[in-house]
Amino acid sequence: MRRYLLPFSTPVPRFALALLAYHGRMSRFRIETQTMPQSAIKNFPVIAAIDLGSNSFHMVLAKADHGEIRVLERLGEKVQLAAGIDEERLLSEEAMQRGLDCLRRFAQLTSGLPQGAVRVVGTNALREARNRSEFIRRAEAVLGHPVEVISGREEARLIHLGVSHTLAAAPGKRLVVDIGGGSTEFIVGQRFEPLLRESLQMGCVSYTQRYFKDGKITPARYAQAYTAARLELMGIEQSLRRLGWQEAVGASGTIRAVGLASKGGGIGNGEITPEGIAWLKRKTLKLGDVEKLDMDGIKPDRRTIFPAGLAIMEAVFDALELQRMDHCEGALREGVLYDLLGRHHHEDVRERTLSALMERYHADPEQAARVEAKALSALEQVADAWGLDDDWHRELLSWAAKVHEIGQDIAHYHYHKHGAYLIEHSDLSGFSRQDQQMLALLVRGHRRNIPKDRFEEFGDEGVQLIRLCVLLRFAILFHHIRGTQEMPRVQLQAGPKSLDVVFPDGWLQANPLTQADFEQEAEWLSRIGFVLSVR
C-alpha cells in the first residue's frame, strides 16, 4: 500500500544519516522525516526508488533503522532519454540502450530485493514516447521489478514530498520548482500538503533539441527558448501567485548548476537570484557555444543542456517575480522512497484520492462498502485457482468496488462508461497511468458487455483483469437489492474460464430477482467465452 506522509501535531525532529559508499567515502544528507513504525517496514528492511527521468536516471537505496531512513547508496547517470525521441514521438534504439545499460548497473544493487521493495517511475520522456511499452518491457526484464509511468501532477506531488522530507519544516507556504529534462513541475505546498500541482511541457533536454541542437548559442535562439517558456507559464502563473508563498525552492540539477555557476562568478553563495541569472546569461551568450561553457558549477555533461535550462530559469523568475530561490537536494526519487514506505503503513494517498472521488461524484458509500466486502471475500475463495494472490489484485478490486458507481453522477444511461472516462482522465494522486487505466477498465466492464479487446491490450495481465472484473460483477449482482435483505453465504469454485456459484438450498427459488440477474449475467459472460453456473 502506498502512503502519503502527512504532518502530525507534534514536531518532526528526526533526520537520517546517509552513508554514501559509491565513491568510497562518507557523506551526510540531512533528511527530516517522521518516525516510521517498525511494523510499517519490517517486511522490507532495504528498499529502493528509481527515477527514470528525461535527462538522468537516479536511484536511492535505503534501509529503515529504528524508525528512521538511512540512505545506503545514491546513484545517478545522464541518460538523456528525451534526446532520443524523434518527431514522431518514437524513442530511438540508441536512447533505449543508454537507459538499459544504466539500469543494468542499478540492477546489481536491487536484484536481491523482493517484489514491493523497489519502486521504479518514469516521467515525461516515457509519457511522451509512443513506443514506451517496448522500453518498459525491456527495463522490467533487466530490473526484475515493475516500471510505472506517472502523470505530470503525480510527479509534482512526489517531488514536493521529497523536498518536504529533506528540508526543515517552515511556517507558511513554499513554492517548489523542478526543471527536468522534458517537463517542469511547480508546486505550492504547506509542510507536507501540496496545495497546487502543475506540470508544464518544457525541459532542458527538450528545449536543447528544439533551440540549441547544434550547440550554438545566439541571442535569437536564447530569446526563442525564453519566450516559449513564458508562453507555457502564462496558463499557471496567476494560479500560483494567487496562493502565494513565503520561500521558493528549486529541486533539480539545472537549478543547482545555475546556483553554483553564479557562486563561481562571485554572485551569492549558491542561491539563485535575478542578478546571478543576468550575469550567467551575458556570459553564456558571449561564449556562444556549449563547448566553451567551462564555468565553475557546470559539469561537462551538463554543458549542452545548460543554456536551455537557464532560459527556462529566467522565464520562471520573470513570470513569478522571484527574488531568490534556494536549491534542495531532495526531489522525485526521495519522494518516491517515502511514498513507497507509505504503501506499507496505515495511510495511503490513493485511499484519500478515491474517497474524494466518491464524495465529488456522490457515490453511495454504504453500497460501495457492501460490494467491496463481497468482492474481496470472493477473491479469497478463488485466488489460488485464478492466480490472483498478488497485493495489486486485491488493491485493484477494492478500488474498483469503491468507485464503480461514480458515473451515475453524469447520467444513469451508460454510467459505467462515464465512470471509466472520469477515472482514466482525472489527475488521481498516488496512481500511475497504468493504475488508472486498469481501474478504469474494471469500472467500464462491471456491467453489460465486457470489452474483451481492451483487456487483451494488457497482455498476460489481461487474463487476470478479466477475472477481477468477473468477481466485481458477481459482488455487484449479489448486492443488487442494495442491502435491504440479509444475504446468504455462497461457495465459489473457479476453473480457467468458469465460475461455479453455489447458494444455500432453496434460496434462489425464494429470490427470483437474484436468480434472473445471474441468468442474465451468464449470458453476458458467455460472450467472452466464460462459463458462469449458479445453483
Coordinates of C-alpha atoms in Angstrom, one line a residue:
M1 CA 0.0 0.0 0.0
R2 CA 1.3 3.5 -0.8
R3 CA 1.0 6.1 1.9
Y4 CA 1.2 9.9 1.7
L5 CA 3.2 11.1 4.7
L6 CA 1.3 13.9 6.4
P7 CA 2.4 16.0 9.3
F8 CA 1.3 15.1 12.8
S9 CA 0.5 17.6 15.5
T10 CA 4.0 17.0 17.0
P11 CA 7.2 18.5 15.5
V12 CA 9.2 16.3 13.1
P13 CA 12.6 16.2 14.8
R14 CA 14.2 13.2 13.2
F15 CA 16.8 13.1 10.5
A16 CA 18.7 10.3 8.8
L17 CA 22.4 9.9 8.2
A18 CA 23.1 8.8 4.7
L19 CA 26.2 6.7 4.1
L20 CA 27.2 7.2 0.5
A21 CA 29.6 4.3 -0.4
Y22 CA 29.6 4.7 -4.1
H23 CA 32.7 6.9 -4.1
G24 CA 34.2 5.2 -1.1
R25 CA 33.6 8.0 1.4
M26 CA 31.1 9.1 3.9
S27 CA 28.7 11.9 3.1
R28 CA 26.0 13.4 5.2
F29 CA 22.5 14.2 4.0
R30 CA 20.0 15.8 6.3
I31 CA 16.6 14.2 5.8
E32 CA 13.9 15.4 8.1
T33 CA 11.3 12.7 8.5
Q34 CA 8.5 11.4 10.6
T35 CA 9.2 8.3 12.6
M36 CA 8.2 5.2 10.7
P37 CA 6.7 2.5 12.9
Q38 CA 8.7 -0.7 12.6
S39 CA 5.5 -2.6 11.7
A40 CA 5.3 -0.5 8.6
I41 CA 8.6 -1.6 7.1
K42 CA 9.6 -4.8 8.9
N43 CA 9.0 -6.8 5.7
F44 CA 11.3 -4.6 3.6
P45 CA 14.4 -3.7 5.6
V46 CA 16.0 -2.4 2.4
I47 CA 14.1 -0.5 -0.2
A48 CA 14.9 1.3 -3.4
A49 CA 13.5 4.1 -5.5
I50 CA 14.4 4.6 -9.2
D51 CA 13.6 7.7 -11.1
L52 CA 13.7 7.3 -14.9
G53 CA 14.0 11.0 -15.7
S54 CA 14.1 12.6 -19.2
N55 CA 17.6 13.7 -18.6
S56 CA 19.1 11.5 -15.9
F57 CA 18.3 8.2 -14.2
H58 CA 18.6 8.2 -10.4
M59 CA 18.5 5.5 -7.7
V60 CA 18.3 5.7 -3.9
L61 CA 18.9 2.6 -1.9
A62 CA 17.9 2.9 1.8
K63 CA 17.0 1.0 4.9
A64 CA 14.8 1.6 7.8
D65 CA 16.7 1.8 11.1
H66 CA 14.8 2.2 14.3
G67 CA 12.1 4.2 12.6
E68 CA 14.4 6.3 10.5
I69 CA 15.5 6.3 6.9
R70 CA 19.2 5.6 6.4
V71 CA 20.4 6.1 2.8
L72 CA 22.9 3.4 1.8
E73 CA 23.5 4.4 -1.8
R74 CA 22.8 7.2 -4.3
L75 CA 23.5 6.6 -8.0
G76 CA 22.8 8.8 -11.0
E77 CA 23.7 8.8 -14.6
K78 CA 23.0 11.2 -17.5
V79 CA 20.9 9.1 -20.0
Q80 CA 19.1 11.9 -21.8
L81 CA 16.2 9.7 -22.8
A82 CA 14.3 12.7 -24.1
A83 CA 17.0 13.4 -26.6
G84 CA 16.2 10.1 -28.3
I85 CA 12.6 10.9 -29.1
D86 CA 12.0 11.8 -32.7
E87 CA 9.4 14.0 -34.4
E88 CA 7.0 11.0 -34.5
R89 CA 7.4 10.6 -30.7
L90 CA 9.3 7.4 -31.1
L91 CA 12.1 6.5 -28.7
S92 CA 15.3 5.5 -30.6
E93 CA 17.0 2.2 -30.1
E94 CA 20.2 4.1 -29.1
A95 CA 18.4 6.0 -26.3
M96 CA 16.8 2.8 -25.1
Q97 CA 20.2 1.1 -24.9
R98 CA 21.6 4.1 -22.9
G99 CA 18.8 3.6 -20.4
L100 CA 19.0 -0.2 -20.3
D101 CA 22.8 0.0 -19.8
C102 CA 22.3 2.3 -16.8
L103 CA 19.6 0.1 -15.4
R104 CA 21.8 -3.0 -15.6
R105 CA 24.2 -1.2 -13.3
F106 CA 21.4 -0.3 -10.9
A107 CA 20.1 -3.9 -11.0
Q108 CA 23.3 -5.1 -9.3
L109 CA 22.1 -3.4 -6.2
T110 CA 18.4 -4.2 -6.5
S111 CA 18.4 -7.7 -7.9
G112 CA 18.1 -9.4 -4.5
L113 CA 15.2 -7.2 -3.2
P114 CA 11.7 -8.7 -3.1
Q115 CA 8.7 -7.5 -5.0
G116 CA 7.3 -4.4 -3.4
A117 CA 10.6 -3.2 -2.1
V118 CA 11.5 -1.4 -5.3
R119 CA 9.5 1.3 -7.0
V120 CA 10.5 2.5 -10.5
V121 CA 8.8 5.5 -12.0
G122 CA 9.1 7.0 -15.5
T123 CA 8.5 10.7 -16.2
N124 CA 8.0 13.0 -19.2
A125 CA 10.1 11.2 -21.8
L126 CA 8.2 7.9 -21.2
R127 CA 4.9 9.8 -21.0
E128 CA 5.6 11.2 -24.5
A129 CA 7.2 8.2 -26.2
R130 CA 4.6 6.3 -28.2
N131 CA 6.7 3.1 -28.0
R132 CA 7.3 3.4 -24.3
S133 CA 5.8 -0.1 -23.8
E134 CA 8.8 -1.6 -25.6
F135 CA 11.3 0.2 -23.3
I136 CA 9.3 -0.7 -20.2
R137 CA 9.2 -4.4 -21.1
R138 CA 12.9 -4.5 -21.5
A139 CA 13.6 -2.4 -18.4
E140 CA 11.4 -4.7 -16.3
A141 CA 13.3 -7.7 -17.6
V142 CA 16.6 -6.1 -16.6
L143 CA 15.4 -4.9 -13.1
G144 CA 13.0 -7.7 -12.2
H145 CA 10.6 -5.0 -10.9
P146 CA 7.6 -3.2 -12.5
V147 CA 8.1 0.2 -14.1
E148 CA 5.2 2.6 -13.9
V149 CA 4.8 5.9 -15.8
I150 CA 3.4 8.7 -13.7
S151 CA 1.5 11.8 -14.7
G152 CA 3.0 15.2 -14.5
R153 CA 0.9 16.2 -11.5
E154 CA 1.7 12.9 -9.8
E155 CA 5.4 13.7 -10.4
A156 CA 4.8 17.1 -8.9
R157 CA 3.3 15.5 -5.8
L158 CA 6.2 13.2 -5.3
I159 CA 8.7 16.0 -5.8
H160 CA 7.0 18.0 -3.1
L161 CA 7.0 15.0 -0.8
G162 CA 10.8 14.6 -1.3
V163 CA 11.5 18.3 -0.7
S164 CA 9.3 18.4 2.4
H165 CA 11.2 15.5 3.9
T166 CA 14.6 16.9 3.0
L167 CA 14.1 20.5 4.3
A168 CA 13.3 21.6 7.8
A169 CA 9.7 22.5 8.3
A170 CA 9.0 26.2 7.9
P171 CA 6.0 28.4 8.6
G172 CA 3.9 29.5 5.7
K173 CA 3.7 28.2 2.1
R174 CA 6.6 27.0 -0.1
L175 CA 7.0 27.2 -3.8
V176 CA 8.8 24.2 -5.3
V177 CA 10.1 24.2 -8.9
D178 CA 11.8 21.3 -10.6
I179 CA 13.2 21.8 -14.1
G180 CA 13.6 18.4 -15.6
G181 CA 14.7 17.1 -18.9
G182 CA 11.3 17.1 -20.5
S183 CA 8.9 18.9 -18.2
T184 CA 9.0 21.4 -15.3
E185 CA 6.9 20.9 -12.2
F186 CA 5.5 23.6 -9.9
I187 CA 4.0 23.0 -6.5
V188 CA 2.8 25.4 -3.8
G189 CA 2.5 23.5 -0.6
Q190 CA 2.5 23.9 3.2
R191 CA 4.6 21.5 5.2
F192 CA 3.7 18.0 3.7
E193 CA 0.5 19.1 1.9
P194 CA 0.6 20.2 -1.7
L195 CA -2.0 22.9 -2.3
L196 CA -1.4 23.3 -6.1
R197 CA 0.4 21.0 -8.5
E198 CA 1.2 21.8 -12.1
S199 CA 3.4 20.3 -14.8
L200 CA 4.5 22.1 -18.0
Q201 CA 5.9 20.7 -21.2
M202 CA 9.3 22.5 -21.1
G203 CA 12.6 20.9 -20.0
C204 CA 16.3 21.4 -20.5
V205 CA 16.7 18.4 -22.9
S206 CA 13.6 19.0 -25.0
Y207 CA 14.4 22.8 -25.3
T208 CA 18.0 21.9 -26.2
Q209 CA 16.8 19.7 -29.0
R210 CA 14.5 22.5 -30.2
Y211 CA 16.7 25.6 -29.9
F212 CA 20.3 24.6 -29.3
K213 CA 20.7 21.3 -31.1
D214 CA 24.0 22.1 -32.8
G215 CA 25.5 23.6 -29.7
K216 CA 25.4 27.2 -30.9
I217 CA 24.1 29.8 -28.5
T218 CA 22.8 33.1 -30.1
P219 CA 20.7 35.9 -28.6
A220 CA 17.9 35.0 -31.1
R221 CA 17.9 31.3 -30.1
Y222 CA 18.0 32.1 -26.4
A223 CA 15.1 34.6 -26.8
Q224 CA 13.1 31.9 -28.6
A225 CA 13.6 29.5 -25.7
Y226 CA 12.8 32.1 -23.1
T227 CA 9.6 33.2 -25.0
A228 CA 8.4 29.6 -25.4
A229 CA 8.8 29.1 -21.6
R230 CA 7.0 32.4 -20.8
L231 CA 4.1 31.2 -23.1
E232 CA 3.9 27.9 -21.2
L233 CA 3.9 29.7 -17.9
M234 CA 1.0 32.0 -18.8
G235 CA -1.5 29.3 -18.1
I236 CA -0.5 28.8 -14.4
E237 CA 1.3 32.0 -13.2
Q238 CA -1.9 33.6 -11.9
S239 CA -3.0 30.5 -10.0
L240 CA 0.5 30.3 -8.4
R241 CA 0.5 33.9 -7.4
R242 CA -3.0 33.8 -6.0
L243 CA -1.9 31.2 -3.5
G244 CA 1.4 33.0 -2.7
W245 CA 4.4 31.6 -0.9
Q246 CA 7.0 32.6 1.7
E247 CA 10.0 30.8 0.2
A248 CA 11.0 29.4 -3.2
V249 CA 12.9 26.2 -3.5
G250 CA 14.4 24.5 -6.6
A251 CA 14.9 20.8 -6.8
S252 CA 16.8 19.8 -9.9
G253 CA 20.3 19.6 -11.4
T254 CA 19.6 22.6 -13.6
I255 CA 18.8 24.8 -10.6
R256 CA 21.8 23.5 -8.7
A257 CA 24.0 24.3 -11.7
V258 CA 22.7 27.8 -12.0
G259 CA 23.3 28.5 -8.3
L260 CA 26.8 27.1 -8.3
A261 CA 27.8 28.8 -11.5
S262 CA 26.5 32.1 -10.1
K263 CA 28.6 31.5 -7.0
G264 CA 31.6 30.7 -9.2
G265 CA 31.1 34.1 -10.7
G266 CA 31.2 35.8 -7.3
I267 CA 27.4 36.3 -7.1
G268 CA 25.8 34.9 -4.0
N269 CA 26.5 31.7 -2.1
G270 CA 24.8 29.1 -4.2
E271 CA 21.3 30.6 -4.2
I272 CA 19.6 31.7 -7.5
T273 CA 18.9 35.4 -7.9
P274 CA 17.9 37.7 -10.8
E275 CA 21.4 39.2 -10.7
G276 CA 23.0 35.8 -11.0
I277 CA 20.8 34.8 -13.9
A278 CA 21.5 38.0 -15.7
W279 CA 25.3 37.6 -15.3
L280 CA 25.1 33.9 -16.5
K281 CA 23.0 34.9 -19.5
R282 CA 25.6 37.6 -20.6
K283 CA 28.5 35.2 -20.1
T284 CA 26.7 32.3 -21.9
L285 CA 25.8 34.4 -24.9
K286 CA 29.3 35.9 -25.1
L287 CA 30.8 32.4 -25.2
G288 CA 28.4 31.4 -27.9
D289 CA 29.0 27.6 -27.9
V290 CA 28.2 24.9 -25.4
E291 CA 31.7 23.5 -25.7
K292 CA 33.1 26.8 -24.3
L293 CA 30.9 26.7 -21.1
D294 CA 33.8 25.9 -18.9
M295 CA 32.5 27.6 -15.8
D296 CA 32.6 26.6 -12.1
G297 CA 29.5 24.7 -11.1
I298 CA 28.6 23.4 -14.6
K299 CA 29.7 19.8 -15.1
P300 CA 31.0 18.8 -18.5
D301 CA 28.0 16.5 -19.1
R302 CA 25.6 19.4 -18.3
R303 CA 27.1 22.0 -20.7
T304 CA 25.0 21.0 -23.7
I305 CA 21.7 21.5 -21.8
F306 CA 22.7 24.5 -19.6
P307 CA 21.5 27.3 -22.0
A308 CA 18.0 25.8 -22.3
G309 CA 17.8 25.3 -18.6
L310 CA 19.0 28.9 -17.9
A311 CA 16.4 30.3 -20.3
I312 CA 13.6 28.4 -18.5
M313 CA 15.0 29.5 -15.2
E314 CA 14.9 33.2 -16.3
A315 CA 11.4 32.8 -17.6
V316 CA 10.3 31.3 -14.2
F317 CA 11.9 34.2 -12.3
D318 CA 10.3 36.8 -14.5
A319 CA 6.8 35.3 -14.7
L320 CA 6.6 34.7 -10.9
E321 CA 8.7 37.8 -10.0
L322 CA 11.0 35.8 -7.8
Q323 CA 13.9 37.5 -6.0
R324 CA 15.5 34.3 -4.6
M325 CA 15.4 30.6 -4.9
D326 CA 17.4 28.1 -2.8
H327 CA 18.4 24.6 -4.0
C328 CA 17.2 21.4 -2.3
E329 CA 18.9 18.0 -2.8
G330 CA 15.6 16.2 -2.2
A331 CA 13.4 15.6 -5.2
L332 CA 11.4 13.0 -7.0
R333 CA 13.5 10.0 -6.0
E334 CA 13.3 10.9 -2.3
G335 CA 9.6 11.4 -2.7
V336 CA 9.2 8.0 -4.3
L337 CA 11.2 6.5 -1.5
Y338 CA 8.9 7.9 1.2
D339 CA 5.8 7.1 -0.9
L340 CA 7.0 3.5 -1.2
L341 CA 7.3 3.3 2.6
G342 CA 3.8 4.7 2.9
R343 CA 2.3 1.7 0.9
H344 CA 3.1 -0.5 3.9
H345 CA 1.5 1.7 6.5
H346 CA -2.0 2.8 7.5
E347 CA -2.4 5.9 5.4
D348 CA -2.4 5.6 1.6
V349 CA -2.8 8.7 -0.6
R350 CA -4.7 6.5 -3.1
E351 CA -7.4 5.8 -0.5
R352 CA -7.7 9.5 0.2
T353 CA -7.9 10.2 -3.6
L354 CA -10.7 7.6 -4.1
S355 CA -12.6 8.9 -1.1
A356 CA -12.5 12.4 -2.6
L357 CA -13.6 11.0 -5.9
M358 CA -16.6 9.2 -4.3
E359 CA -17.6 12.3 -2.5
R360 CA -17.3 14.6 -5.5
Y361 CA -19.5 12.3 -7.7
H362 CA -21.9 11.4 -4.9
A363 CA -21.3 7.6 -4.9
D364 CA -23.2 5.7 -2.3
P365 CA -20.6 4.8 0.4
E366 CA -22.7 2.1 2.0
Q367 CA -23.3 0.3 -1.3
A368 CA -19.6 0.6 -2.2
A369 CA -18.6 -0.9 1.2
R370 CA -21.0 -3.9 0.7
V371 CA -19.7 -4.6 -2.8
E372 CA -16.1 -4.2 -1.7
A373 CA -16.5 -6.7 1.2
K374 CA -18.2 -9.3 -1.0
A375 CA -15.7 -8.9 -3.9
L376 CA -12.8 -9.3 -1.5
S377 CA -14.5 -12.3 0.1
A378 CA -15.0 -13.9 -3.3
L379 CA -11.3 -13.2 -4.1
E380 CA -10.2 -15.2 -1.1
Q381 CA -12.1 -18.2 -2.4
V382 CA -10.7 -18.2 -5.9
A383 CA -7.3 -16.5 -5.5
D384 CA -5.3 -19.7 -5.7
A385 CA -7.2 -21.2 -8.6
W386 CA -7.1 -18.0 -10.6
G387 CA -3.6 -16.8 -9.7
L388 CA -4.9 -13.7 -8.0
D389 CA -2.6 -13.7 -5.0
D390 CA -0.6 -10.5 -5.5
D391 CA -1.2 -7.4 -3.5
W392 CA -2.1 -5.4 -6.5
H393 CA -5.0 -7.8 -7.4
R394 CA -6.6 -7.1 -4.0
E395 CA -6.0 -3.4 -4.2
L396 CA -7.3 -3.0 -7.7
L397 CA -10.5 -5.0 -6.9
S398 CA -11.0 -3.0 -3.7
W399 CA -10.6 0.4 -5.6
A400 CA -13.0 -0.7 -8.4
A401 CA -15.7 -1.7 -5.9
K402 CA -15.4 1.7 -4.2
V403 CA -15.8 3.8 -7.3
H404 CA -17.8 1.7 -9.7
E405 CA -20.9 3.9 -9.4
I406 CA -19.3 7.4 -9.8
G407 CA -20.5 7.7 -13.4
Q408 CA -24.1 7.9 -12.2
D409 CA -23.5 11.5 -11.3
I410 CA -23.2 12.2 -15.0
A411 CA -26.1 10.1 -16.2
H412 CA -27.6 6.7 -15.4
Y413 CA -27.5 5.6 -19.1
H414 CA -24.1 4.0 -19.7
Y415 CA -22.9 5.2 -16.3
H416 CA -20.2 2.5 -16.4
K417 CA -18.7 4.2 -19.4
H418 CA -18.9 7.7 -17.8
G419 CA -17.2 6.4 -14.7
A420 CA -14.4 4.8 -16.7
Y421 CA -13.8 8.0 -18.5
L422 CA -13.7 10.0 -15.3
I423 CA -11.1 7.6 -13.8
E424 CA -8.9 7.4 -16.8
H425 CA -8.7 11.1 -17.5
S426 CA -8.6 12.6 -14.0
D427 CA -5.5 13.5 -12.1
L428 CA -5.6 10.9 -9.3
S429 CA -2.9 11.5 -6.7
G430 CA -0.9 8.3 -5.9
F431 CA -1.9 6.5 -9.1
S432 CA 0.3 5.7 -12.0
R433 CA -1.1 5.9 -15.5
Q434 CA -1.4 2.1 -15.7
D435 CA -3.1 2.0 -12.3
Q436 CA -5.7 4.4 -13.7
Q437 CA -6.1 2.5 -17.0
M438 CA -6.7 -0.8 -15.2
L439 CA -9.0 0.7 -12.7
A440 CA -11.0 2.4 -15.5
L441 CA -11.2 -0.8 -17.4
L442 CA -12.7 -2.7 -14.4
V443 CA -15.3 0.1 -13.9
R444 CA -16.0 0.1 -17.7
G445 CA -16.6 -3.7 -17.6
H446 CA -18.6 -4.0 -14.4
R447 CA -21.9 -4.3 -16.2
R448 CA -23.3 -5.3 -19.6
N449 CA -20.8 -6.1 -22.3
I450 CA -17.2 -6.8 -21.3
P451 CA -14.8 -5.1 -23.8
K452 CA -12.6 -8.2 -24.2
D453 CA -10.3 -6.5 -26.8
R454 CA -9.5 -3.7 -24.2
F455 CA -8.5 -6.3 -21.6
E456 CA -6.3 -8.1 -24.2
E457 CA -4.3 -4.9 -24.6
F458 CA -2.7 -5.7 -21.2
G459 CA -1.2 -8.9 -22.4
D460 CA -0.8 -11.7 -19.8
E461 CA -2.3 -9.3 -17.1
G462 CA -5.4 -9.0 -19.2
V463 CA -6.5 -12.5 -18.2
Q464 CA -6.1 -11.6 -14.5
L465 CA -8.0 -8.3 -15.1
I466 CA -10.9 -10.2 -16.7
R467 CA -11.1 -12.5 -13.7
L468 CA -11.1 -9.5 -11.3
C469 CA -13.9 -8.0 -13.4
V470 CA -15.9 -11.2 -13.1
L471 CA -15.5 -11.0 -9.3
L472 CA -16.6 -7.4 -9.3
R473 CA -19.7 -8.1 -11.4
F474 CA -20.5 -11.0 -9.1
A475 CA -20.3 -8.8 -6.0
I476 CA -22.5 -6.1 -7.6
L477 CA -25.2 -8.6 -8.6
F478 CA -25.1 -10.2 -5.2
H479 CA -26.0 -6.8 -3.7
H480 CA -28.3 -5.6 -6.4
I481 CA -31.0 -5.3 -3.7
R482 CA -28.7 -2.7 -2.0
G483 CA -28.7 -4.1 1.5
T484 CA -32.4 -4.4 2.1
Q485 CA -32.3 -8.1 2.9
E486 CA -29.9 -10.4 4.6
M487 CA -27.7 -12.2 2.0
P488 CA -26.6 -15.8 2.4
R489 CA -23.1 -17.4 2.3
V490 CA -22.2 -18.8 -1.0
Q491 CA -19.4 -21.1 -2.2
L492 CA -17.3 -20.3 -5.3
Q493 CA -15.4 -22.8 -7.4
A494 CA -13.2 -21.5 -10.2
G495 CA -11.9 -23.1 -13.4
P496 CA -9.7 -21.5 -16.0
K497 CA -12.7 -19.9 -17.8
S498 CA -15.5 -20.7 -15.4
L499 CA -17.0 -19.8 -12.1
D500 CA -19.5 -22.0 -10.2
V501 CA -21.6 -20.2 -7.6
V502 CA -23.4 -22.4 -5.0
F503 CA -26.2 -20.8 -3.0
P504 CA -27.9 -22.5 0.0
D505 CA -30.6 -24.9 -1.0
G506 CA -33.9 -23.2 -2.0
W507 CA -32.5 -19.7 -1.6
L508 CA -32.5 -18.8 -5.3
Q509 CA -36.0 -20.1 -5.8
A510 CA -37.2 -17.9 -3.0
N511 CA -35.4 -14.9 -4.5
P512 CA -36.3 -14.9 -8.2
L513 CA -34.8 -11.4 -8.9
T514 CA -31.4 -12.5 -7.9
Q515 CA -31.8 -15.7 -9.9
A516 CA -32.8 -13.7 -13.0
D517 CA -29.8 -11.4 -12.5
F518 CA -27.4 -14.3 -12.5
E519 CA -29.1 -16.0 -15.5
Q520 CA -28.6 -12.7 -17.5
E521 CA -25.0 -12.5 -16.2
A522 CA -24.3 -15.9 -17.5
E523 CA -25.4 -14.7 -20.9
W524 CA -23.1 -11.7 -20.8
L525 CA -20.1 -13.7 -19.7
S526 CA -20.7 -16.3 -22.4
R527 CA -19.9 -13.6 -25.0
I528 CA -16.3 -13.6 -23.9
G529 CA -16.1 -17.4 -23.6
F530 CA -16.6 -17.5 -19.9
V531 CA -19.0 -20.0 -18.2
L532 CA -21.0 -19.0 -15.1
S533 CA -23.1 -21.6 -13.4
V534 CA -25.3 -20.9 -10.5
R535 CA -27.1 -23.4 -8.3

